[in-house]
Amino acid sequence: MTALAVALSSGALIGSAAGPAVADSSAALPISSSGDIVVDGVHHRVFISDPSGGKVVATDYKGTVIGTITSLPQADGLELSADSATVYVAVPGTDEIVAIDTTTLTKTGRYATGDGTDPQHLALAGGKLWFGYGSVGHGNIGSLDLSGGQPRVSLAQEADGTWNDAPLLDSTPGAPNTLAAGSRQYYFTLGIYDVSSGTAGRTAFLGGQDAAIGGTAEDLALTPDGTELVVATSSRDFQQVYRTSDLSETIRYPSNYWEQRSVDVAPNGLVAIGTDTYASFLPHVSIYEPGGTTPRRTADFTDEQGGVAQEALLDHGDLAFAPDSSRLFAVTHGLSSRYRLRVVTDPGKAVTSITVNAPATAVRAKALTVSGKVTNTLGLPAGTTVAVTRTDLEYPNGKALPAAAVKADGTFSLTDTPPAGGKVTYKVSYAGDADRTAAAASDTVEVSRNSPTLTVNKNGNVYAYASNVTFTAHLGTTYKNRTLSLYADTAGDGKGKYLVKTGTVNSAGNLSVTLPLKRDTTVSASFSGDARTAPKTATSWVGAKVKVSLSLSRYYKTAKVNGYTKYYFRKTTNPHLTTTMTAYPGRAQKLEFQIYSAGAWRSAGYEYFKLDSTGKSVVELGGTHQTGYSMRVRSSYINNSSNDTVNSTTHGSWKYFTFTS
């Protein structure tokens, strides 16, 4: 014995979604401040001035930046020409007004307004471009006439002391000779001017103690016909409306907030009022029909960080309607100094929402009930219905079901018997109308399906190395689908599960594939299911042995003993034992010895030896060799103990030997 020693791992859903008519959007703006905003309806562009950045940014209607016009120090007020060909920008940093081509986004003219004028706010009226100019403590109104061969600037259209800052200006095509003005810095002050003569003739004025409301005019906008002026007033929970004929107050648009920031009036008369409360930093826009006291629509803009709204509307110049009244654009400012362009689509329509509630699960071919509610601040007309579509495995593109009637309280319900199983979606849609947005929502039901029989044979079998083994998958009764996909997952190849065959089962329900097995392999059959039969997968694991052989060398003779070959070694010779085995990185072979004693083969020890990259291992049997004993040795691959698990345990054949004198 001593001589043989060798150093060796639904509940029910409720959905609510606006339809495509309310595709509101938001986009980041590359600006560090905001002065004014104007919308070009011909080219579908939005222009925003950035005083701190000294530039004007042009975007499309979605807020995508399409161009930037730079070198405009303190760029502020904007005005669009009647033909939408030119945007004018007030540039107080260089005391001039600059013209920008709306198509090429290039500067096409620079018009000096006079040293120290600081032009800030613009309006087109009476065939001229009017500008509010001045600085803290003094201000006035000037005009730029571009109708002749030479541009002409006229300053001081008002008496000294009327304006103590550069006044806000506004005009409207419906009253081409009316110009409105307001003060942002000092006491609440408004002025109305007739500019038909070429000069600003004041026709109405409200200021100082006559205003009797305090605060300042943060923003102002004329109605389309020019008969009224809507004013955003600081420190008030309403926005006031004044007759332009005498600046007497007519109505008020109420607000839940005290910070009245901005206002704009659409060509169709809609009034957008922007408010803000610094307590919650929640910018809020209310959109009214002319003279309405209840908003037709509201919009809250939030830039959340950690669940806290951190976005604010700016003063004057952060709201603008598109010329066709189809959109409202707003510039917001986040506390993290990020600016965004918010786009409200269909601002004149009250927003509709829908909830849909269907059972989480249901039995195929059994009736189920889907219910929900349609909500709109205007209510819904009598006789309103909602369209219903069922999408399932039989109708992946949807199948229209009978429309459901909406009750006076907005609720609806429908009963349906789903013919197909699996995921079944019920989509409910409201078409909307001239006053209400479209809306749609859906809910999904998991409908039961039959479970088919699916098996793969040969599970647990172990085969010799490189055997060609045929696997057969059997699929039982299904509704329509008779296709199977067969996959193999070969141990240790790093590929994972891969497709080996896809096909339709034969009349007996079988599909076969033949694979050469060189490593343990898992074969799986996958059935994708159909409208009435559930998906299913079945697997079969089979083992693959390695090739292993052992040869002895340095013997002096062989002889047949009891039907096997026996090798004879001199006791002074150290036998060489050469093992050849299927190679795998890091693999070791088990070399095991036995000695015949007392009528039986008994263990004499074993050891593992690492194989080289070709799968070979040569061991020299040293020590003192005793004579007269019958011994045997074999090489084996032992799953896991041989340093890997990609093959099944395989024992080589015994080699018999003895030592003689």
XYZ file of C-alpha atoms in Angstrom:
661
model
C 0.000 0.000 0.000
C 2.779 2.370 1.012
C 4.601 1.691 -2.185
C 1.566 2.967 -4.157
C 1.484 6.379 -2.500
C 1.760 8.967 -5.240
C 2.492 12.713 -4.917
C -0.615 13.748 -6.556
C -31.289 30.978 -8.168
C -54.026 42.687 -10.777
C -56.027 44.031 -8.964
C -58.160 46.257 -11.062
C -56.384 49.081 -12.887
C -57.658 52.631 -13.274
C -56.298 54.725 -16.119
C -56.749 58.297 -17.261
C -55.126 59.837 -20.282
C -55.636 62.805 -22.541
C -56.192 62.206 -26.215
C -53.887 63.455 -28.965
C -55.585 66.879 -29.079
C -53.974 67.732 -25.740
C -50.386 66.953 -26.615
C -48.903 69.483 -24.208
C -45.122 69.560 -24.156
C -42.128 70.963 -22.346
C -38.591 71.660 -23.526
C -35.453 73.052 -21.931
C -34.292 76.464 -23.134
C -30.616 77.469 -23.429
C -31.136 80.846 -21.759
C -30.103 82.403 -18.440
C -32.958 84.945 -18.275
C -36.164 85.790 -20.112
C -37.244 89.173 -21.413
C -40.068 88.635 -23.884
C -41.721 86.038 -26.104
C -43.382 86.362 -29.508
C -44.913 83.726 -31.801
C -44.545 83.583 -35.580
C -47.546 81.669 -36.914
C -46.364 81.658 -40.533
C -43.115 79.817 -39.864
C -44.312 78.096 -36.663
C -41.512 79.605 -34.621
C -41.244 81.010 -31.120
C -38.764 83.795 -30.326
C -37.531 84.356 -26.763
C -35.164 87.110 -25.678
C -32.455 86.552 -23.081
C -31.260 89.859 -21.540
C -28.513 88.292 -19.438
C -27.248 86.208 -22.339
C -27.576 89.048 -24.844
C -29.363 86.905 -27.403
C -32.642 85.807 -28.969
C -33.424 82.096 -29.200
C -35.737 80.696 -31.886
C -37.554 77.378 -31.384
C -40.211 75.423 -33.194
C -43.654 74.862 -31.677
C -42.321 71.926 -29.633
C -39.538 73.975 -28.088
C -36.717 72.517 -30.167
C -34.086 75.199 -30.662
C -33.541 75.965 -34.341
C -31.332 79.039 -34.070
C -29.776 81.679 -31.825
C -29.093 85.315 -32.640
C -26.276 86.644 -30.452
C -24.473 89.960 -29.761
C -27.660 91.653 -28.547
C -26.655 93.109 -25.130
C -29.588 93.053 -22.678
C -31.992 91.985 -25.464
C -35.507 92.562 -24.142
C -38.801 93.435 -25.871
C -39.860 91.652 -29.067
C -42.385 92.521 -31.763
C -43.342 90.646 -34.935
C -44.024 92.469 -38.185
C -47.504 92.187 -39.703
C -46.197 89.925 -42.491
C -44.224 87.728 -40.050
C -41.062 88.399 -42.009
C -39.235 90.299 -39.264
C -38.840 90.158 -35.514
C -37.755 93.397 -33.886
C -35.815 93.247 -30.642
C -35.147 96.121 -28.243
C -31.440 96.176 -27.324
C -30.904 98.595 -24.422
C -27.247 97.585 -24.134
C -26.488 99.332 -27.443
C -29.431 101.803 -27.499
C -30.926 100.376 -30.643
C -33.632 98.224 -32.164
C -32.425 95.270 -34.234
C -34.381 93.573 -37.036
C -34.117 89.785 -37.446
C -35.240 87.822 -40.496
C -37.671 85.138 -39.278
C -36.647 82.715 -42.030
C -32.862 82.971 -42.015
C -32.564 84.037 -38.360
C -30.034 86.683 -39.304
C -29.872 90.380 -38.456
C -31.164 92.543 -41.296
C -31.126 95.997 -39.716
C -29.951 98.013 -36.715
C -31.707 101.248 -35.754
C -30.187 103.548 -33.161
C -32.660 105.117 -30.734
C -30.254 107.589 -29.140
C -27.527 107.468 -26.541
C -28.789 106.487 -23.128
C -32.346 105.763 -24.262
C -32.328 102.109 -23.172
C -35.262 100.918 -25.334
C -36.985 97.968 -23.654
C -40.587 97.335 -24.806
C -41.994 97.295 -28.352
C -45.381 97.520 -30.095
C -46.472 98.092 -33.717
C -49.280 100.637 -34.171
C -50.217 103.330 -36.651
C -47.615 102.135 -39.147
C -44.731 102.713 -36.716
C -42.727 100.708 -34.236
C -43.197 102.181 -30.751
C -40.807 101.620 -27.903
C -40.911 102.241 -24.188
C -37.524 103.498 -23.082
C -35.745 104.877 -20.041
C -34.317 103.665 -16.746
C -35.156 103.837 -13.062
C -36.654 107.245 -12.268
C -37.466 108.374 -15.778
C -39.058 106.900 -18.868
C -40.910 107.819 -22.023
C -42.335 106.571 -25.315
C -40.608 106.810 -28.673
C -41.340 105.690 -32.230
C -39.350 104.302 -35.133
C -40.693 105.025 -38.628
C -39.416 102.590 -41.244
C -41.891 103.530 -43.959
C -39.614 105.957 -45.798
C -36.177 105.714 -47.274
C -34.489 106.702 -44.028
C -35.480 105.374 -40.600
C -36.757 108.168 -38.371
C -36.768 108.080 -34.568
C -39.020 110.345 -32.510
C -38.477 110.490 -28.756
C -40.322 112.033 -25.798
C -43.866 111.371 -26.988
C -45.084 112.026 -23.428
C -44.533 114.850 -21.004
C -41.667 114.492 -18.540
C -42.662 112.776 -15.327
C -45.548 110.784 -16.757
C -43.483 107.598 -16.744
C -40.854 106.817 -14.156
C -39.562 103.778 -15.983
C -39.623 102.343 -19.501
C -43.377 101.689 -19.912
C -44.792 98.387 -21.079
C -46.464 98.693 -24.496
C -49.128 96.696 -26.306
C -51.146 96.949 -29.491
C -53.542 94.823 -31.540
C -54.289 94.545 -35.284
C -58.002 94.979 -34.523
C -57.369 98.561 -33.347
C -54.325 99.539 -35.417
C -54.080 103.103 -34.058
C -54.389 102.248 -30.355
C -51.345 101.969 -28.117
C -51.554 100.903 -24.469
C -48.868 101.555 -21.847
C -48.283 100.605 -18.229
C -45.668 101.013 -15.511
C -43.902 98.036 -13.944
C -41.653 99.826 -11.480
C -43.697 102.543 -9.837
C -47.277 103.134 -8.780
C -49.994 101.481 -10.813
C -50.085 103.587 -13.970
C -51.857 103.030 -17.299
C -52.120 105.107 -20.455
C -54.017 104.804 -23.747
C -52.796 106.612 -26.853
C -54.150 107.366 -30.318
C -51.238 107.174 -32.753
C -53.155 107.723 -35.986
C -51.506 111.138 -36.458
C -48.017 109.720 -36.201
C -47.547 110.948 -32.666
C -48.799 109.475 -29.404
C -51.887 111.423 -28.367
C -52.966 110.351 -24.906
C -56.701 109.630 -24.708
C -56.978 108.055 -21.252
C -54.793 107.876 -18.169
C -54.979 106.143 -14.809
C -52.285 106.504 -12.195
C -51.259 107.457 -8.706
C -54.113 107.752 -6.236
C -56.662 107.615 -9.054
C -55.776 103.932 -9.451
C -56.619 103.256 -5.791
C -55.407 99.692 -5.913
C -51.679 99.897 -5.261
C -49.106 97.589 -6.748
C -47.741 97.793 -10.264
C -48.798 96.693 -13.712
C -46.790 93.496 -14.188
C -48.145 92.885 -17.687
C -50.923 94.079 -19.979
C -52.718 92.983 -23.144
C -55.359 94.548 -25.366
C -58.419 92.577 -26.441
C -58.594 91.804 -30.185
C -60.866 94.776 -30.928
C -58.845 97.131 -28.736
C -61.803 98.165 -26.588
C -60.470 96.653 -23.366
C -57.137 96.283 -21.612
C -56.402 93.311 -19.330
C -53.820 94.085 -16.641
C -51.844 91.732 -14.385
C -51.515 93.484 -11.057
C -49.027 92.621 -8.340
C -50.348 91.973 -4.833
C -53.873 91.200 -5.993
C -55.865 87.968 -6.355
C -57.496 89.091 -9.605
C -56.643 90.633 -12.936
C -58.478 93.775 -13.881
C -60.033 94.733 -17.195
C -60.361 98.390 -18.240
C -62.175 100.167 -21.076
C -59.607 101.755 -23.293
C -61.933 104.712 -23.905
C -61.633 106.038 -20.329
C -59.739 103.336 -18.350
C -62.747 102.615 -16.192
C -62.807 99.134 -14.750
C -65.238 96.655 -16.311
C -64.673 93.139 -14.922
C -62.122 91.116 -13.014
C -60.725 87.691 -13.739
C -60.430 85.964 -10.344
C -57.433 83.995 -9.172
C -56.558 81.849 -6.196
C -53.129 83.455 -6.015
C -51.853 86.905 -5.116
C -48.892 86.997 -7.447
C -50.359 88.097 -10.810
C -47.459 87.656 -13.197
C -48.539 87.917 -16.802
C -51.381 88.064 -19.276
C -52.005 87.540 -22.963
C -55.134 87.697 -25.091
C -55.542 85.391 -28.083
C -56.861 86.568 -31.444
C -60.080 84.664 -30.716
C -60.503 86.518 -27.408
C -59.281 83.856 -24.961
C -57.573 85.404 -21.956
C -54.574 83.637 -20.391
C -53.619 84.726 -16.909
C -50.348 83.648 -15.348
C -50.039 83.639 -11.586
C -47.472 82.398 -9.148
C -47.098 81.881 -5.454
C -43.607 81.775 -4.049
C -44.916 79.826 -1.052
C -45.164 76.684 -3.165
C -43.419 77.782 -6.366
C -46.378 76.518 -8.360
C -46.827 78.485 -11.590
C -50.459 78.432 -12.590
C -52.146 79.526 -15.812
C -55.897 80.050 -16.090
C -57.551 80.425 -19.481
C -60.901 82.232 -19.666
C -63.451 82.872 -22.318
C -63.920 86.628 -22.775
C -65.737 87.919 -19.703
C -65.852 84.500 -18.028
C -65.473 84.146 -14.280
C -64.598 80.432 -14.284
C -61.502 79.205 -16.153
C -62.186 77.191 -19.269
C -58.885 75.457 -18.633
C -56.056 75.565 -16.130
C -52.460 74.396 -16.329
C -49.976 73.882 -13.524
C -46.312 73.814 -14.448
C -44.045 72.000 -12.034
C -40.351 71.274 -12.122
C -40.124 68.771 -9.292
C -37.087 67.780 -7.290
C -37.728 65.373 -4.473
C -41.485 65.890 -4.883
C -41.217 69.672 -4.388
C -42.320 72.031 -7.181
C -39.492 74.444 -7.945
C -40.651 76.322 -11.010
C -41.885 79.907 -11.333
C -43.526 82.070 -13.967
C -41.738 85.292 -14.757
C -43.130 88.799 -14.905
C -44.142 90.389 -18.239
C -43.287 88.471 -21.362
C -43.681 84.848 -20.358
C -47.067 84.095 -22.002
C -47.953 84.231 -25.689
C -50.719 82.725 -27.819
C -50.097 81.410 -31.310
C -51.717 83.672 -33.940
C -54.314 80.968 -34.682
C -55.094 80.603 -30.945
C -54.228 76.888 -31.136
C -51.463 76.994 -28.547
C -50.310 78.930 -25.540
C -46.582 79.249 -24.870
C -45.131 79.974 -21.447
C -41.565 80.487 -20.257
C -40.883 79.186 -16.756
C -37.869 79.518 -14.502
C -36.725 76.773 -12.142
C -34.960 77.431 -8.877
C -32.018 75.551 -10.306
C -31.769 78.332 -12.953
C -33.236 76.131 -15.664
C -35.640 77.697 -18.118
C -38.297 75.775 -20.006
C -40.773 76.450 -22.767
C -44.149 75.046 -21.801
C -46.659 74.488 -24.590
C -50.390 74.207 -23.886
C -52.239 72.767 -26.879
C -55.906 73.607 -27.525
C -55.903 76.161 -24.700
C -59.545 77.075 -25.293
C -60.835 73.581 -24.699
C -61.769 72.232 -21.293
C -59.665 69.173 -20.537
C -61.440 65.824 -20.490
C -60.267 62.872 -18.442
C -61.456 59.274 -18.436
C -61.103 56.508 -15.892
C -61.583 52.867 -16.869
C -62.016 50.039 -14.383
C -62.014 46.410 -15.486
C -61.575 43.229 -13.404
C -58.013 42.064 -12.967
C -58.859 38.529 -14.122
C -61.736 36.876 -15.943
C -62.784 33.543 -17.403
C -62.764 33.241 -21.169
C -66.216 33.098 -22.807
C -67.822 34.426 -19.620
C -69.373 37.917 -19.400
C -67.463 40.677 -17.608
C -68.255 44.340 -16.870
C -66.106 47.365 -17.650
C -67.038 50.670 -16.043
C -65.616 54.170 -15.803
C -66.233 57.875 -15.814
C -65.764 60.793 -18.198
C -65.005 64.100 -16.481
C -64.982 67.632 -17.900
C -65.324 70.956 -16.088
C -67.992 72.024 -18.588
C -69.935 68.816 -18.122
C -70.964 66.689 -21.080
C -73.788 67.175 -23.576
C -76.806 64.896 -23.288
C -76.485 61.797 -25.441
C -72.699 61.614 -25.159
C -71.226 58.217 -25.958
C -67.740 56.774 -25.755
C -66.151 54.447 -28.289
C -64.940 51.088 -26.999
C -62.243 48.922 -28.546
C -61.175 45.470 -27.415
C -57.658 44.361 -28.243
C -56.710 40.708 -27.783
C -54.765 37.897 -29.412
C -57.436 37.401 -32.069
C -57.591 41.119 -32.870
C -54.163 42.620 -32.134
C -55.145 45.822 -33.962
C -58.360 46.108 -31.984
C -62.011 45.299 -32.603
C -64.682 47.965 -32.194
C -67.437 47.138 -29.719
C -70.794 48.913 -29.415
C -70.469 52.469 -28.084
C -71.297 52.970 -24.419
C -73.722 55.664 -23.309
C -72.490 58.201 -20.761
C -74.923 59.045 -17.979
C -75.603 62.537 -16.680
C -73.017 62.052 -13.917
C -70.369 61.026 -16.477
C -70.348 57.332 -15.626
C -70.620 54.502 -18.128
C -70.534 50.715 -18.095
C -70.512 47.937 -20.655
C -70.727 44.159 -20.641
C -68.581 42.023 -22.893
C -67.797 38.337 -23.295
C -64.143 37.975 -24.319
C -63.751 35.151 -26.859
C -59.979 35.093 -26.514
C -57.819 34.574 -23.461
C -54.577 36.191 -22.388
C -54.141 39.933 -22.017
C -57.334 41.666 -23.153
C -57.358 45.483 -23.248
C -60.469 47.642 -23.251
C -59.830 51.149 -24.561
C -62.492 53.807 -24.047
C -62.309 57.002 -26.133
C -64.176 60.302 -26.047
C -63.965 62.220 -29.325
C -64.225 65.694 -27.834
C -65.874 68.679 -29.484
C -65.301 72.372 -30.106
C -65.257 73.086 -26.358
C -63.809 69.875 -24.926
C -60.624 67.965 -25.559
C -60.610 64.365 -26.706
C -59.511 61.765 -24.176
C -58.873 58.056 -23.961
C -57.975 55.534 -21.288
C -57.712 51.774 -21.039
C -57.540 48.883 -18.618
C -56.337 45.336 -19.078
C -57.861 42.032 -18.009
C -55.975 38.766 -17.779
C -58.403 36.227 -19.272
C -57.898 32.547 -18.582
C -56.723 30.045 -21.201
C -56.457 26.248 -21.303
C -53.110 24.773 -20.311
C -51.781 22.400 -23.008
C -49.761 19.214 -22.567
C -46.120 19.700 -23.538
C -43.228 17.274 -22.969
C -39.667 16.659 -24.178
C -38.277 13.099 -24.019
C -34.866 11.796 -22.947
C -34.888 13.665 -19.648
C -32.180 12.395 -17.277
C -30.408 10.209 -19.831
C -26.618 10.248 -20.066
C -24.838 9.625 -23.385
C -21.343 8.914 -24.609
C -19.313 11.844 -25.819
C -20.405 13.228 -29.230
C -23.473 10.986 -29.466
C -26.148 12.146 -31.916
C -29.310 12.233 -29.826
C -32.792 12.857 -31.194
C -35.118 14.812 -28.944
C -38.852 14.799 -29.542
C -41.251 17.390 -28.136
C -44.916 16.476 -27.920
C -47.706 19.089 -27.939
C -51.203 18.162 -26.915
C -54.507 19.741 -28.006
C -54.496 23.513 -28.711
C -56.876 26.015 -30.346
C -55.034 27.153 -33.470
C -51.319 27.428 -32.928
C -49.380 24.212 -33.622
C -45.889 25.694 -33.736
C -43.089 24.872 -31.320
C -39.663 26.405 -30.860
C -36.899 24.111 -29.632
C -33.929 25.520 -27.735
C -30.672 24.089 -26.442
C -28.613 25.326 -23.526
C -25.165 23.727 -23.596
C -23.222 23.779 -20.347
C -20.113 25.948 -20.305
C -20.327 27.492 -23.768
C -21.459 30.921 -22.523
C -24.191 31.158 -25.146
C -27.112 30.464 -22.873
C -30.324 29.210 -24.442
C -30.307 29.322 -28.238
C -32.830 28.349 -30.885
C -32.176 25.089 -32.702
C -35.461 24.561 -34.527
C -38.887 26.076 -35.066
C -41.630 24.206 -36.822
C -45.157 22.883 -36.910
C -45.755 19.625 -35.065
C -46.792 16.619 -37.137
C -50.168 14.909 -37.014
C -49.124 13.134 -33.827
C -48.210 16.445 -32.199
C -44.453 15.824 -32.378
C -41.473 17.901 -33.434
C -37.940 16.440 -33.325
C -34.382 17.685 -33.531
C -31.078 15.774 -33.487
C -28.142 17.248 -31.589
C -24.523 16.054 -31.172
C -23.896 15.989 -27.413
C -20.439 16.963 -26.214
C -21.504 18.563 -22.926
C -24.472 18.355 -20.600
C -27.403 19.988 -22.394
C -30.857 21.207 -21.513
C -33.337 21.031 -24.378
C -36.530 23.057 -24.019
C -39.685 23.284 -26.092
C -41.617 26.552 -26.070
C -45.221 27.004 -27.099
C -46.196 30.680 -27.486
C -49.893 30.063 -26.956
C -52.908 31.203 -28.891
C -56.215 32.889 -28.212
C -57.540 29.996 -26.131
C -54.408 28.092 -25.110
C -51.862 29.382 -22.640
C -48.124 29.493 -23.382
C -46.062 26.659 -21.973
C -42.482 25.471 -21.770
C -41.122 21.972 -21.129
C -37.492 20.954 -20.588
C -35.317 17.861 -20.721
C -31.818 17.602 -19.238
C -29.384 15.071 -20.652
C -25.803 14.369 -19.696
C -22.812 13.956 -21.976
C -19.754 11.973 -20.906
C -16.180 12.852 -21.788
C -13.740 10.804 -23.835
C -11.090 9.333 -21.537
C -8.242 6.853 -22.043
C -5.228 5.767 -20.004
C -2.023 4.280 -21.378
C 0.893 2.746 -19.479
C 4.501 2.846 -20.590
C 7.935 1.476 -19.444
C 6.610 -2.077 -18.958
C 8.762 -4.979 -20.121
C 5.964 -7.319 -21.159
C 2.174 -7.902 -21.275
C 0.087 -10.999 -20.892
C -3.568 -11.982 -21.067
C -4.811 -12.806 -17.584
C -8.467 -13.676 -16.922
C -9.478 -11.968 -20.137
C -7.661 -8.670 -19.640
C -4.217 -7.386 -20.497
C -1.786 -7.247 -17.626
C 1.338 -5.031 -17.730
C 4.576 -6.169 -16.090
C 7.124 -3.727 -14.643
C 10.463 -4.297 -13.017
C 10.421 -3.152 -9.408
C 13.212 -0.765 -10.277
C 11.093 0.954 -12.962
C 8.738 3.905 -12.389
C 5.736 3.453 -14.706
C 4.449 6.408 -16.739
C 0.641 6.781 -16.687
C -0.660 8.974 -19.531
C -4.274 10.139 -19.424
C -6.021 11.654 -22.449
C -9.387 13.340 -21.775
C -11.737 15.791 -23.453
C -10.194 19.191 -22.723
C -11.827 22.034 -20.810
C -10.170 25.006 -19.072
C -8.920 24.064 -15.601
C -10.075 20.474 -15.847
C -8.418 17.772 -13.727
C -8.534 13.981 -13.974
C -8.936 11.600 -11.048
C -6.274 8.900 -11.001
C -7.485 6.011 -8.810
C -5.544 2.901 -7.659
C -6.748 -0.453 -6.321
C -4.936 -3.558 -5.059
C -6.255 -7.120 -5.023
C -6.292 -8.382 -1.461
C -8.182 -11.105 0.386
C -10.166 -12.008 -2.688
C -11.358 -8.469 -3.571
C -10.184 -5.244 -5.147
C -9.538 -2.666 -2.450
C -8.797 1.042 -2.679
C -5.166 2.024 -2.585
C -5.710 5.809 -2.883
C -6.410 8.403 -5.560
C -5.332 11.896 -6.550
C -6.442 14.613 -9.033
C -4.026 15.815 -11.678
C -4.556 18.887 -13.848
C -4.834 18.309 -17.570
C -2.945 20.480 -20.011
C -4.735 22.536 -22.683
C -4.872 19.517 -24.975
C -6.436 17.314 -22.276
C -3.293 15.301 -21.405
C -1.780 14.348 -18.030
C 1.395 12.284 -17.521
C 2.043 10.853 -14.046
C 5.132 8.934 -12.992
C 4.490 6.290 -10.329
C 7.477 6.520 -8.023
C 8.502 5.083 -4.682
C 9.489 1.555 -3.634
C 7.643 -0.993 -5.703
C 6.812 -4.288 -3.975
C 6.503 -7.415 -6.034
C 3.868 -10.060 -6.154
C 0.743 -7.914 -5.976
C -1.972 -7.491 -8.608
C -2.894 -3.820 -9.010
C -5.040 -1.706 -11.276
C -5.453 2.005 -12.118
C -7.999 4.097 -14.012
C -8.590 7.764 -14.986
C -11.989 9.416 -14.407
C -13.783 12.703 -14.905
C -15.861 13.515 -11.815
C -18.476 16.228 -12.272
C -17.595 19.176 -10.012
C -14.615 17.435 -8.358
C -12.703 17.675 -11.636
C -13.003 21.481 -11.379
C -15.982 21.933 -13.717
C -19.566 20.790 -14.148
C -20.068 20.804 -17.888
C -19.992 17.035 -18.401
C -21.360 13.979 -16.648
C -19.128 11.758 -14.530
C -17.155 9.378 -16.745
C -14.872 6.498 -15.668
C -12.163 5.144 -17.905
C -11.349 1.446 -18.119
C -9.060 -0.229 -15.588
C -5.478 -0.962 -16.498
C -3.968 -3.967 -14.684
C -0.289 -4.199 -13.710
C 2.207 -5.792 -11.354
C 5.857 -5.474 -10.347
C 8.427 -8.248 -10.582
C 12.028 -8.674 -9.630
